[in-house]
PDB file of C-alpha atoms and ligand atoms in Angstrom:
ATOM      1  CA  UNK A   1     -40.655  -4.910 -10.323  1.00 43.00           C
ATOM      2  CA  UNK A   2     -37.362  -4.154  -9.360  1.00 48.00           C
ATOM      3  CA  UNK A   3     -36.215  -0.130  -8.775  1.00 56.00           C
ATOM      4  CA  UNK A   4     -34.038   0.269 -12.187  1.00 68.00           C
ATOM      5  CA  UNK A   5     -31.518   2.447  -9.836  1.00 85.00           C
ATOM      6  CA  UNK A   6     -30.737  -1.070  -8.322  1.00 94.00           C
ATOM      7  CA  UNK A   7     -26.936  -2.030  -8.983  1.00 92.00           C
ATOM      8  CA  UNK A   8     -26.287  -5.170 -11.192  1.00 95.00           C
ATOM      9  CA  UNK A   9     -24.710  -8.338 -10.944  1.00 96.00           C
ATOM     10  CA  UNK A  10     -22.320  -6.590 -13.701  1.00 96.00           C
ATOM     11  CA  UNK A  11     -21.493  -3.693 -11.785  1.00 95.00           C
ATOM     12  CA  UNK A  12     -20.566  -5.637  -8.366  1.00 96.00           C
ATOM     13  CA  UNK A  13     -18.476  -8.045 -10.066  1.00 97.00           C
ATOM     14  CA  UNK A  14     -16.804  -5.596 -12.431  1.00 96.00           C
ATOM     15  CA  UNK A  15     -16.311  -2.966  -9.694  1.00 93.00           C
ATOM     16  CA  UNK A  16     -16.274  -3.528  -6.302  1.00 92.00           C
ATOM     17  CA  UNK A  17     -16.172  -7.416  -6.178  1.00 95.00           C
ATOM     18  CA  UNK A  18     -13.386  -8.133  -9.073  1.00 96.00           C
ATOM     19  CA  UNK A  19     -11.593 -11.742  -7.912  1.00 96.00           C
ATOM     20  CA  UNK A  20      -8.937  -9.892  -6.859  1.00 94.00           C
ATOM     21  CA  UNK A  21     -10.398  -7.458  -4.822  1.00 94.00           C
ATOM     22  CA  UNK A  22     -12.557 -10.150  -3.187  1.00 96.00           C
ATOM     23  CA  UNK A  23      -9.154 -11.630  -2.114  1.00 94.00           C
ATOM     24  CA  UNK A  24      -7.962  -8.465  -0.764  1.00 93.00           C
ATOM     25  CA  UNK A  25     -11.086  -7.803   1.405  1.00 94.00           C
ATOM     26  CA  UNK A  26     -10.633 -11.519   3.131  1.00 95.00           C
ATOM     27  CA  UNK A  27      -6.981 -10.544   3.978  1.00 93.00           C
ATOM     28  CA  UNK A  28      -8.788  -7.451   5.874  1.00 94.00           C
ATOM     29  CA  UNK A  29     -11.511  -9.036   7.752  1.00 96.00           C
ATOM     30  CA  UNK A  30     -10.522 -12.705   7.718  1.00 95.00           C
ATOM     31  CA  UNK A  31     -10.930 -15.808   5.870  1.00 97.00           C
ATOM     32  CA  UNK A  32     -14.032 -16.828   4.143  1.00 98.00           C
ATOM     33  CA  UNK A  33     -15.294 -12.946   5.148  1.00 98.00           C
ATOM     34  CA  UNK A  34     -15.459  -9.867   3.502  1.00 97.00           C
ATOM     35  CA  UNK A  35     -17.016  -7.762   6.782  1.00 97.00           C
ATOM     36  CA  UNK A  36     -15.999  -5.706   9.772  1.00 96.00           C
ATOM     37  CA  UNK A  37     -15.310  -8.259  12.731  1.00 96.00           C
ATOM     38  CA  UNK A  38     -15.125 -11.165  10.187  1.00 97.00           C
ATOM     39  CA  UNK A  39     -15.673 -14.774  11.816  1.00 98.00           C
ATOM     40  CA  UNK A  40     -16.048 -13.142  15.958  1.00 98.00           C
ATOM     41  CA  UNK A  41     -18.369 -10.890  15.238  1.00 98.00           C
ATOM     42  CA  UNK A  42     -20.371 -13.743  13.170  1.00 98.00           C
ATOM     43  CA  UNK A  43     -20.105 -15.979  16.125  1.00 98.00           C
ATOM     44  CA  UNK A  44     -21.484 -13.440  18.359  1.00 98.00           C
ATOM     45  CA  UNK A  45     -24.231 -12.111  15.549  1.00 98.00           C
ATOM     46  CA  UNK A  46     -24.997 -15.363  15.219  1.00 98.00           C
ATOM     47  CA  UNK A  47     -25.528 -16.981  18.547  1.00 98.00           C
ATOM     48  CA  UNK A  48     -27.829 -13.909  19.665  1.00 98.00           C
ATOM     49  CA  UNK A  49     -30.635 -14.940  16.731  1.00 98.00           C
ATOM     50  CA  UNK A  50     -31.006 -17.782  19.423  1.00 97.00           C
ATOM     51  CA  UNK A  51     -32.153 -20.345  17.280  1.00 98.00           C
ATOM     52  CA  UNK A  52     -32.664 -24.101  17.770  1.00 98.00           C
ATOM     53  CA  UNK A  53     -30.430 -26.967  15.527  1.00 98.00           C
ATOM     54  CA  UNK A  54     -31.925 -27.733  12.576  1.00 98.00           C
ATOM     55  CA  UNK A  55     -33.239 -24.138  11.998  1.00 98.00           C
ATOM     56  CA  UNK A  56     -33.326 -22.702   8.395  1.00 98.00           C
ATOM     57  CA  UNK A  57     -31.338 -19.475   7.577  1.00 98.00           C
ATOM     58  CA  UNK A  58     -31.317 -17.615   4.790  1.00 98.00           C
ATOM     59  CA  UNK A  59     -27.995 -15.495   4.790  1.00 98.00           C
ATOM     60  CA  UNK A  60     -28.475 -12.435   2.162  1.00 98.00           C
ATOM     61  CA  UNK A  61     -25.509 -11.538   0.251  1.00 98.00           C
ATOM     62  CA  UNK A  62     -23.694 -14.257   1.689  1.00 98.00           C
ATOM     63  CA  UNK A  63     -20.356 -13.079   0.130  1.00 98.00           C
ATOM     64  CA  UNK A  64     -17.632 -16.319   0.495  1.00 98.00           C
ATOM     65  CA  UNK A  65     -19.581 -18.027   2.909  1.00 98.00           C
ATOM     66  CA  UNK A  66     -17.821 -17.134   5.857  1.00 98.00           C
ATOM     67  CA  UNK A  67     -21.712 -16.730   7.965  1.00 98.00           C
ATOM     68  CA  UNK A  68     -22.918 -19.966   6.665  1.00 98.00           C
ATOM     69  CA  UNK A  69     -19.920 -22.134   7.077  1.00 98.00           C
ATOM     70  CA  UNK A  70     -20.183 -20.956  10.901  1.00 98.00           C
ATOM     71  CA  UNK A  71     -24.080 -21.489  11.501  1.00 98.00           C
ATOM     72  CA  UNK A  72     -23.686 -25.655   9.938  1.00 98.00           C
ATOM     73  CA  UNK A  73     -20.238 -25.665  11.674  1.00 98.00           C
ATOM     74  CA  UNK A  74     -20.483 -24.354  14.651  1.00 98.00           C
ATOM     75  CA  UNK A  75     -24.363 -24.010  15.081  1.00 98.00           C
ATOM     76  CA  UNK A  76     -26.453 -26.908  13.711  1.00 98.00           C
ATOM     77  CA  UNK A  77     -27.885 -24.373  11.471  1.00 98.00           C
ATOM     78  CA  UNK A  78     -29.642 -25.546   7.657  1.00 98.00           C
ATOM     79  CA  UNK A  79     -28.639 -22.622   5.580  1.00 98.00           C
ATOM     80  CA  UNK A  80     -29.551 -20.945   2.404  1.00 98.00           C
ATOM     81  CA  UNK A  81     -26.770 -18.285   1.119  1.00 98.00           C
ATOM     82  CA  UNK A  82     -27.325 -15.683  -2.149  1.00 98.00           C
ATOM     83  CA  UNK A  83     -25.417 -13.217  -3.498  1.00 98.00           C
ATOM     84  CA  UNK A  84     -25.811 -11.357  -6.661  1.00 98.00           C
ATOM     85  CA  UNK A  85     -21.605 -11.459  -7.343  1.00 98.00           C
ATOM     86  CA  UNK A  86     -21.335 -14.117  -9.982  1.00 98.00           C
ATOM     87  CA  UNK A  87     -17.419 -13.780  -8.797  1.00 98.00           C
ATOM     88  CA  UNK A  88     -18.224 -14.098  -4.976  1.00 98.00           C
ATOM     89  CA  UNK A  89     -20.306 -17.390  -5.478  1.00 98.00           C
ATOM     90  CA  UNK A  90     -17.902 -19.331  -7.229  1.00 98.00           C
ATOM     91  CA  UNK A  91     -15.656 -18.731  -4.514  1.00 98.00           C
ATOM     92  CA  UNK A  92     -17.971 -19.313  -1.489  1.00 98.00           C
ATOM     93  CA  UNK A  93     -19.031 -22.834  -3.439  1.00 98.00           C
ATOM     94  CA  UNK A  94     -15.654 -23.498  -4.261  1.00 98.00           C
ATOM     95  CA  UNK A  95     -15.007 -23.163  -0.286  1.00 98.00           C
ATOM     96  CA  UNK A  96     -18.486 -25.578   0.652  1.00 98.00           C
ATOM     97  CA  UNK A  97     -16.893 -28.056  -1.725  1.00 98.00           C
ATOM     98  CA  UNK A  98     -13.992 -28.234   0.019  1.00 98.00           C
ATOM     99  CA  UNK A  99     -15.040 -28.046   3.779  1.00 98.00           C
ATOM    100  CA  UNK A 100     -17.485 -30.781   2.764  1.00 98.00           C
ATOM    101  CA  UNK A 101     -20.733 -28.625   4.020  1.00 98.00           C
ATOM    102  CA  UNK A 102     -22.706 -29.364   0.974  1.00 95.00           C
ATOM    103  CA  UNK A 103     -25.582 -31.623   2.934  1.00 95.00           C
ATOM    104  CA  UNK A 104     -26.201 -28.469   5.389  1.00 97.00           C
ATOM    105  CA  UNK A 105     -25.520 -25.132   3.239  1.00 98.00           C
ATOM    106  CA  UNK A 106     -26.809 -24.442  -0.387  1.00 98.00           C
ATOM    107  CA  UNK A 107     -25.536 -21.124  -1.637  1.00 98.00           C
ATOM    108  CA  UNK A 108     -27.081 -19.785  -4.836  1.00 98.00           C
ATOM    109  CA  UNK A 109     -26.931 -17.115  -7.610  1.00 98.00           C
ATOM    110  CA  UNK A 110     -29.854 -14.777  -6.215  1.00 97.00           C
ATOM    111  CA  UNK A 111     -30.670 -10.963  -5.905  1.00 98.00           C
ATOM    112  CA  UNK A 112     -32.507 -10.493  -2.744  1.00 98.00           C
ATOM    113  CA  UNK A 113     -35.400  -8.706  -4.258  1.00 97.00           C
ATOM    114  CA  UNK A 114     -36.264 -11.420  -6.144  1.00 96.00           C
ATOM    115  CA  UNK A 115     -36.963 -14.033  -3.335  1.00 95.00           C
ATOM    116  CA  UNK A 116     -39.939 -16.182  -4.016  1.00 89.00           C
ATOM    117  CA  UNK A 117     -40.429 -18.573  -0.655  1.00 92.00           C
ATOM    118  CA  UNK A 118     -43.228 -16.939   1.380  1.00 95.00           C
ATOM    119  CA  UNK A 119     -43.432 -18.200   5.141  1.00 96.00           C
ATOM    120  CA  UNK A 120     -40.258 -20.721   4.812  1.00 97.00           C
ATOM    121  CA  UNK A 121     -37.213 -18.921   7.060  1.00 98.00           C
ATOM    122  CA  UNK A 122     -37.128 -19.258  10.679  1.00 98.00           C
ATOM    123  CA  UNK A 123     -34.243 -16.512  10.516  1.00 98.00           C
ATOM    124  CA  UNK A 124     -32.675 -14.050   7.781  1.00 98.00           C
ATOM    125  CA  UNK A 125     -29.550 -12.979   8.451  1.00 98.00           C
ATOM    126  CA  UNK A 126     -27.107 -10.316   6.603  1.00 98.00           C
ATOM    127  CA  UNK A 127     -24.185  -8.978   7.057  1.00 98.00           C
ATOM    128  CA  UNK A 128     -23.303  -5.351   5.368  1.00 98.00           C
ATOM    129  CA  UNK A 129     -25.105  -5.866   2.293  1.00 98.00           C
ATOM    130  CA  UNK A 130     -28.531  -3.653   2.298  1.00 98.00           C
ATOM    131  CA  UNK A 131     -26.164  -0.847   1.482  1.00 98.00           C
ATOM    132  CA  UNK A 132     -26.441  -1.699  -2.384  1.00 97.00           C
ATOM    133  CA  UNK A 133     -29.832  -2.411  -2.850  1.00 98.00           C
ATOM    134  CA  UNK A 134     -31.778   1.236  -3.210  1.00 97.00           C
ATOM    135  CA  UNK A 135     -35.759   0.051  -2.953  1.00 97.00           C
ATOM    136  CA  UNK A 136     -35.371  -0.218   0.945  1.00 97.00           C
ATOM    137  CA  UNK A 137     -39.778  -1.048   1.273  1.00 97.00           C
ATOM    138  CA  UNK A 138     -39.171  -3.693  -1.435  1.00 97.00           C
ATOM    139  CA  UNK A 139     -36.070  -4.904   0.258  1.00 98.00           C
ATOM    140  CA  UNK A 140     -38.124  -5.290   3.811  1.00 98.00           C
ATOM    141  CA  UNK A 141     -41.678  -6.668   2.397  1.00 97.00           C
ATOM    142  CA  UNK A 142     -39.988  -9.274   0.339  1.00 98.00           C
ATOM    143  CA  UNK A 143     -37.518 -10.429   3.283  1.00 98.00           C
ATOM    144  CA  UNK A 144     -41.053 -10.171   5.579  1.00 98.00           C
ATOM    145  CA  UNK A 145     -42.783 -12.631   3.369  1.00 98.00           C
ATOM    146  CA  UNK A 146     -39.687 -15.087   3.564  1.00 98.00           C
ATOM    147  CA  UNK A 147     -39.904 -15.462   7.520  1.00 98.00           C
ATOM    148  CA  UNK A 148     -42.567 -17.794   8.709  1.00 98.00           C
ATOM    149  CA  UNK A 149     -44.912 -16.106  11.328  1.00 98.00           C
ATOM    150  CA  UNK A 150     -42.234 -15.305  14.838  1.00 98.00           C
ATOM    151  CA  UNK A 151     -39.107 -15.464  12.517  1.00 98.00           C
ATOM    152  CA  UNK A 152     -36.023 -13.113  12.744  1.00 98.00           C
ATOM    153  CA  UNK A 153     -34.799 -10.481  11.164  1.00 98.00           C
ATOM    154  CA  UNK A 154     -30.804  -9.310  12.017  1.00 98.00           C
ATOM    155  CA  UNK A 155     -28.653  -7.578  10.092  1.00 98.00           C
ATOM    156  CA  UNK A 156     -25.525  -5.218  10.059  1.00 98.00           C
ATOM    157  CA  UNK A 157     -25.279  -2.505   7.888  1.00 98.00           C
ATOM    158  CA  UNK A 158     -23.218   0.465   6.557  1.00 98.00           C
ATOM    159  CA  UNK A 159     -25.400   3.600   7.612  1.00 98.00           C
ATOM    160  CA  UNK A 160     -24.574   7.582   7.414  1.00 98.00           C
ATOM    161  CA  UNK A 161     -25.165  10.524   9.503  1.00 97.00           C
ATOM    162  CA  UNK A 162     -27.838  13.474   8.794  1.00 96.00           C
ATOM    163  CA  UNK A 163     -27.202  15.346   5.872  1.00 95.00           C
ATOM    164  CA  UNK A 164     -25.055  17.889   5.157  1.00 95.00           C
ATOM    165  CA  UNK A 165     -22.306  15.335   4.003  1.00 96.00           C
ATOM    166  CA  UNK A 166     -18.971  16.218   3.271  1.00 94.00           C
ATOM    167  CA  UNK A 167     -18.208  16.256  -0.511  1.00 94.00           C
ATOM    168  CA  UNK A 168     -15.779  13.248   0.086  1.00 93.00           C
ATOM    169  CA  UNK A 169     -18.435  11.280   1.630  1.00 95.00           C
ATOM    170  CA  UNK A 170     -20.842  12.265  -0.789  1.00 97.00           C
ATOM    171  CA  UNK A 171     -18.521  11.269  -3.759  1.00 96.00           C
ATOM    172  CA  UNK A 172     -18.091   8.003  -2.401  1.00 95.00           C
ATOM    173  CA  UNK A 173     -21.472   7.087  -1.580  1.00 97.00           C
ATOM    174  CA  UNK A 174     -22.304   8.271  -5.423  1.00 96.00           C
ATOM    175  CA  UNK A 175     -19.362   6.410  -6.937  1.00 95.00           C
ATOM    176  CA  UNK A 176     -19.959   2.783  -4.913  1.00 94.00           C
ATOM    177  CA  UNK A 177     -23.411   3.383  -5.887  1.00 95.00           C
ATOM    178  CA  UNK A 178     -25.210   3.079  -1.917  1.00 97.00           C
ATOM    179  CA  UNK A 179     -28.325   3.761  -0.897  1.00 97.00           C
ATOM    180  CA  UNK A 180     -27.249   5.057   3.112  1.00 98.00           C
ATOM    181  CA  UNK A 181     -29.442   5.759   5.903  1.00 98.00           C
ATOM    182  CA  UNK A 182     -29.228   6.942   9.482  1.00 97.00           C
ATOM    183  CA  UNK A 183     -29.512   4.042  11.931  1.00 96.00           C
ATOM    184  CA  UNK A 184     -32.957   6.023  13.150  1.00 95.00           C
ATOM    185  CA  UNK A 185     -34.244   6.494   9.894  1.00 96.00           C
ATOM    186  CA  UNK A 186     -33.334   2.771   9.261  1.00 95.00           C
ATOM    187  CA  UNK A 187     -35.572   0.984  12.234  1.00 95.00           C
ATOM    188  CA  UNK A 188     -38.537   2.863  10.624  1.00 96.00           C
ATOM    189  CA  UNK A 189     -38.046   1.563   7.081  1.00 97.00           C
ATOM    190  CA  UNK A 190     -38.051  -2.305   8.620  1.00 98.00           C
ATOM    191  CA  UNK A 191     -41.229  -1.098  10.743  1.00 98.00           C
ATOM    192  CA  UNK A 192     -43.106   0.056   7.756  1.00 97.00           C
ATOM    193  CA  UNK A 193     -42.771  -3.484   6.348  1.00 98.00           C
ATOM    194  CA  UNK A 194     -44.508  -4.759   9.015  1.00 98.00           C
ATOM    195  CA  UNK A 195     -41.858  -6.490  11.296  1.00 98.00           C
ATOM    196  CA  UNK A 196     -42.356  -5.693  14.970  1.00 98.00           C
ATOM    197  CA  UNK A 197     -40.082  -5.806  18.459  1.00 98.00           C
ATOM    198  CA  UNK A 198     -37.674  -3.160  16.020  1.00 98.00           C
ATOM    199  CA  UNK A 199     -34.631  -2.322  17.380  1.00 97.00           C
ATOM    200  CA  UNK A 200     -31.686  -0.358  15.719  1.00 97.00           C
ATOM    201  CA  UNK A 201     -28.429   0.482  17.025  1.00 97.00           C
ATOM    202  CA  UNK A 202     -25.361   2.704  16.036  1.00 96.00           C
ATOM    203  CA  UNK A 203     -22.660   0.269  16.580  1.00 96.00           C
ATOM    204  CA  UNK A 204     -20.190   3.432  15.140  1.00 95.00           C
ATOM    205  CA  UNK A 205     -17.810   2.880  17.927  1.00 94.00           C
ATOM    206  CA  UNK A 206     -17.618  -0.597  17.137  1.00 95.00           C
ATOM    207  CA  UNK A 207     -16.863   0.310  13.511  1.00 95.00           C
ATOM    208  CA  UNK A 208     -13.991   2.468  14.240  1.00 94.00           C
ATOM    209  CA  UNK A 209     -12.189   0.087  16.945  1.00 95.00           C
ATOM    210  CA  UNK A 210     -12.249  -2.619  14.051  1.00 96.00           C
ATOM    211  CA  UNK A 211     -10.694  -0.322  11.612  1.00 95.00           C
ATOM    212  CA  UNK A 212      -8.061   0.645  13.921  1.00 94.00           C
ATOM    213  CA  UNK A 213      -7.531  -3.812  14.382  1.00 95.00           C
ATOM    214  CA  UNK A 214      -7.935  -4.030  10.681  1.00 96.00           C
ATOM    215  CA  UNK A 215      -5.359  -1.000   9.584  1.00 96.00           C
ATOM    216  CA  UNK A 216      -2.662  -3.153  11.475  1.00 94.00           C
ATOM    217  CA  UNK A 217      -3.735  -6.444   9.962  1.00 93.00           C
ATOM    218  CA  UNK A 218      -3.392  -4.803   6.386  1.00 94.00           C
ATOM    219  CA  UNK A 219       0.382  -3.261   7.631  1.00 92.00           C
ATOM    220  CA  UNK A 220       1.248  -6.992   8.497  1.00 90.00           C
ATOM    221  CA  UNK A 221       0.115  -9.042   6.331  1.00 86.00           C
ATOM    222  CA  UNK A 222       2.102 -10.314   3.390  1.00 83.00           C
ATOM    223  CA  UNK A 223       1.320  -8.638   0.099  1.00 86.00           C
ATOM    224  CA  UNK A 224       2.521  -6.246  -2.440  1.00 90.00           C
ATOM    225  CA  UNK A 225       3.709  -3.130  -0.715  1.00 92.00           C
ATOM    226  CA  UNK A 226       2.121  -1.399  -4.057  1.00 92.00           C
ATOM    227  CA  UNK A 227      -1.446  -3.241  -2.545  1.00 92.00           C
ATOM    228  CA  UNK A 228      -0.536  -2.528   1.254  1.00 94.00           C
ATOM    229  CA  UNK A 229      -0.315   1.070   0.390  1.00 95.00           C
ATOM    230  CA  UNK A 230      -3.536   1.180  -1.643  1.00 93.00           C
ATOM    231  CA  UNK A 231      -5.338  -0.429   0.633  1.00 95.00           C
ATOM    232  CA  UNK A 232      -3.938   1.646   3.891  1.00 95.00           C
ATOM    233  CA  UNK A 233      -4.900   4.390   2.184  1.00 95.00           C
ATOM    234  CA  UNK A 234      -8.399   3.586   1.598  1.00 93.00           C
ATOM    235  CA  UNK A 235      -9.134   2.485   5.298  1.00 95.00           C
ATOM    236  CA  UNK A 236      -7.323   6.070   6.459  1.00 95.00           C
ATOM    237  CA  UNK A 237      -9.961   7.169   4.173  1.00 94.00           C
ATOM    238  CA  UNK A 238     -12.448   5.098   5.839  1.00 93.00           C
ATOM    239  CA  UNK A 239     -11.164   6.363   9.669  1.00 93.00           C
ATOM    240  CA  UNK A 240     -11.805  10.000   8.278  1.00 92.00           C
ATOM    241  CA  UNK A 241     -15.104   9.628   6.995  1.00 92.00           C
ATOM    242  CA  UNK A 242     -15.879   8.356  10.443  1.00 91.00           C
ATOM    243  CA  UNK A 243     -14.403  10.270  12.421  1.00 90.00           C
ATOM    244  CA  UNK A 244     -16.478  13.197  10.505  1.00 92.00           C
ATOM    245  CA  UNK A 245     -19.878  11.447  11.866  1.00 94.00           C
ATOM    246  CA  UNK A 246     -20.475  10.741   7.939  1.00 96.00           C
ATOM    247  CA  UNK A 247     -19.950   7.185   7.614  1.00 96.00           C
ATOM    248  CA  UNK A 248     -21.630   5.359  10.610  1.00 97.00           C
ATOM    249  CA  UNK A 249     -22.647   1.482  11.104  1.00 97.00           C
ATOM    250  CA  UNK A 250     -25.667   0.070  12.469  1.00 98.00           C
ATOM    251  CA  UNK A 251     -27.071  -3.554  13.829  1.00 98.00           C
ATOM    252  CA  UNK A 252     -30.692  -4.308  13.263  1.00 98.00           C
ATOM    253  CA  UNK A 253     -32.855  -6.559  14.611  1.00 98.00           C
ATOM    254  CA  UNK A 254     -36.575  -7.441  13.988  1.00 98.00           C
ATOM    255  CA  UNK A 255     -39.484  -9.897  14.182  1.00 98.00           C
ATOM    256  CA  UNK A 256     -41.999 -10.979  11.855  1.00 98.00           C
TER     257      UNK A 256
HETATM  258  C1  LIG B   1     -19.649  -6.354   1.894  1.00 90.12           C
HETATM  259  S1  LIG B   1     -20.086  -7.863   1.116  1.00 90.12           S
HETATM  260  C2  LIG B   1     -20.524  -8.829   2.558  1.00 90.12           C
HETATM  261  C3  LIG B   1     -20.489 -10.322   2.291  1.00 90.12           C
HETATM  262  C4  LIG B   1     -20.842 -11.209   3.477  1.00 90.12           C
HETATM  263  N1  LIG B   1     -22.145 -10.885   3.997  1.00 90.12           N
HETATM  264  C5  LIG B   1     -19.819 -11.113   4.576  1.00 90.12           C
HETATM  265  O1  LIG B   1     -20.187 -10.667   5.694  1.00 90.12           O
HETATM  266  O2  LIG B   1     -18.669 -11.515   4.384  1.00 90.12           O
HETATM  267  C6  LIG B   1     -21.699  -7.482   0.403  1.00 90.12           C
HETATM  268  C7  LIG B   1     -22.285  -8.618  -0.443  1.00 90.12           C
HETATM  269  O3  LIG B   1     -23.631  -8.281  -0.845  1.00 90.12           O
HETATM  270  C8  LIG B   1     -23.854  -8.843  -2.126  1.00 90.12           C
HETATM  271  N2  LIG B   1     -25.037  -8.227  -2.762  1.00 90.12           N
HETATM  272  C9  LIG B   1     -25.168  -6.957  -3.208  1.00 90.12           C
HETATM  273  N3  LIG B   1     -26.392  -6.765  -3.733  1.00 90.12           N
HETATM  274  C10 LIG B   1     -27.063  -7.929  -3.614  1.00 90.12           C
HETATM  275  C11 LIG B   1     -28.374  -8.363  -3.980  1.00 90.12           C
HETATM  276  N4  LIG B   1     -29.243  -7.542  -4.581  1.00 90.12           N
HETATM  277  N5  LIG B   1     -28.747  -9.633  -3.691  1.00 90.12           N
HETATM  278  C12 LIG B   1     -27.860 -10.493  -3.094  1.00 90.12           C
HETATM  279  N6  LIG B   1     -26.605 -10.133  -2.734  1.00 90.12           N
HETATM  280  C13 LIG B   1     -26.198  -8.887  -2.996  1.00 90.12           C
HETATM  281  C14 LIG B   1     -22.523  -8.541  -2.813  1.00 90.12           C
HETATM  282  O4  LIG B   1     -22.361  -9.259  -3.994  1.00 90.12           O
HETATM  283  C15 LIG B   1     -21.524  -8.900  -1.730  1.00 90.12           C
HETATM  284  O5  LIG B   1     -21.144 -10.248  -1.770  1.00 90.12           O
END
């Protein structure tokens, strides 16, 4: 069963992932993304899972599609995408309709704890979304169980420094609802699942370069100076809580 701390389709799509916030985030990182890096760092996450054409993907929390659309595209990849946001999914189909990807990439309505195709993945992939789902063993046994026997694990993920936090970070985390853990703490979670060759690194630096890129994408770009202000503020926010050792960002890889 399911950890009843674990957030809701309800709660992402009437909180963080309203339509128009969705649209906001892919003026950030990029079209058809709604992650740091957006469609580079996907080309370069991508290309080091090393996997033959024709190998199935599942991409967890696929968010518009922006991973999957690259693996068919660029990649010969066969991909599953789910995400739990009801709001996110009819965008990221709406997008596979029109870029005519439908033979190669099926994205579905699915919470990630609730997979139920043991041995069939020759990779999972994810990108920033293990940050909302609080049962961390469940999390890692069920994706286990997906992979067939030699199949990949690698994933990107918000992560946070040793308690103490500051009461800023602390509110945030508590108000977004996250379940945060140091990148070290992290490697050990996946081990305990049973995935082998572990490795687990604080990307941090990367993090903070890309908000720096980002912060002058969002002062460019053409919106509402009412949303460019909102939003500026929020990834100052984001610079502090970094800069403070609180908010960190890892990159995870594994095998099964
Ligand atoms: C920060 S977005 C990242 C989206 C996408 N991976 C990307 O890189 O653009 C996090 C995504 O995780 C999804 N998500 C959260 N909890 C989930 C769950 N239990 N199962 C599937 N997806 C989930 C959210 O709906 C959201 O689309």
């Amino acid at each position: 069963m399911a950890n009843s701390n674990e957030v809701t389709q309800d709660f992402l799509d009437s909180v963080q992932y309203q339509p128009e916030s969705i649209l906001q985030y892919e003026l950030v990182y990029g079209e058809d993304f709604v992650s740091p890096g957006g469609k580079a760092l996907a080309q370069e996450m991508i290309a080091r899972l090393a996997l033959a054409p024709g190998s199935r993907v599942l991409d967890v929390g696929c968010g518009l599609g922006g991973s999957a659309f690259v693996m068919a595209r660029e990649f010969d990849l066969k991909v599953d995408g789910i995400d739990l946001s009801k709001n996110m999914l009819e965008m990221a189909n709406r997008k596979l309709t029109a870029y005519g990807l439908a033979g190669q990439v099926n994205l579905e309505w699915k919470d990630c704890l609730q997979l139920d195709c043991d041995g069939f993945y020759d990779a999972i992939y994810s990108r920033d979304v293990f940050l909302h789902i609080h049962d961390k063993s469940r999390l890692f046994s069920v994706l286990h169980a997906a992979l067939r026997t030699g199949g990949r694990l690698l994933f990107t993920d918000y992560c946070c420094g040793p308690k103490p936090w500051s009461d800023e970070f602390t509110d945030y985390v508590r108000e977004r609802e996250y379940d945060l853990h140091t990148p070290e703490a992290y490697a050990g979670l996946i081990e305990n699942a049973g995935f082998t060759s572990v490795t687990g690194e604080d990307i941090s630096a990367r993090f903070t370069e890309l908000l720096q890129a980002e912060t002058a994408r969002i002062a460019e770009a053409g919106m509402e100076a009412s949303v460019r202000e909102k939003l500026l503020d929020s990834w100052q926010q984001k610079i502090k809580r970094s800069k403070t050792g609180d908010q960190r960002w890892g990159f995870f890889t594994a095998v099964k």
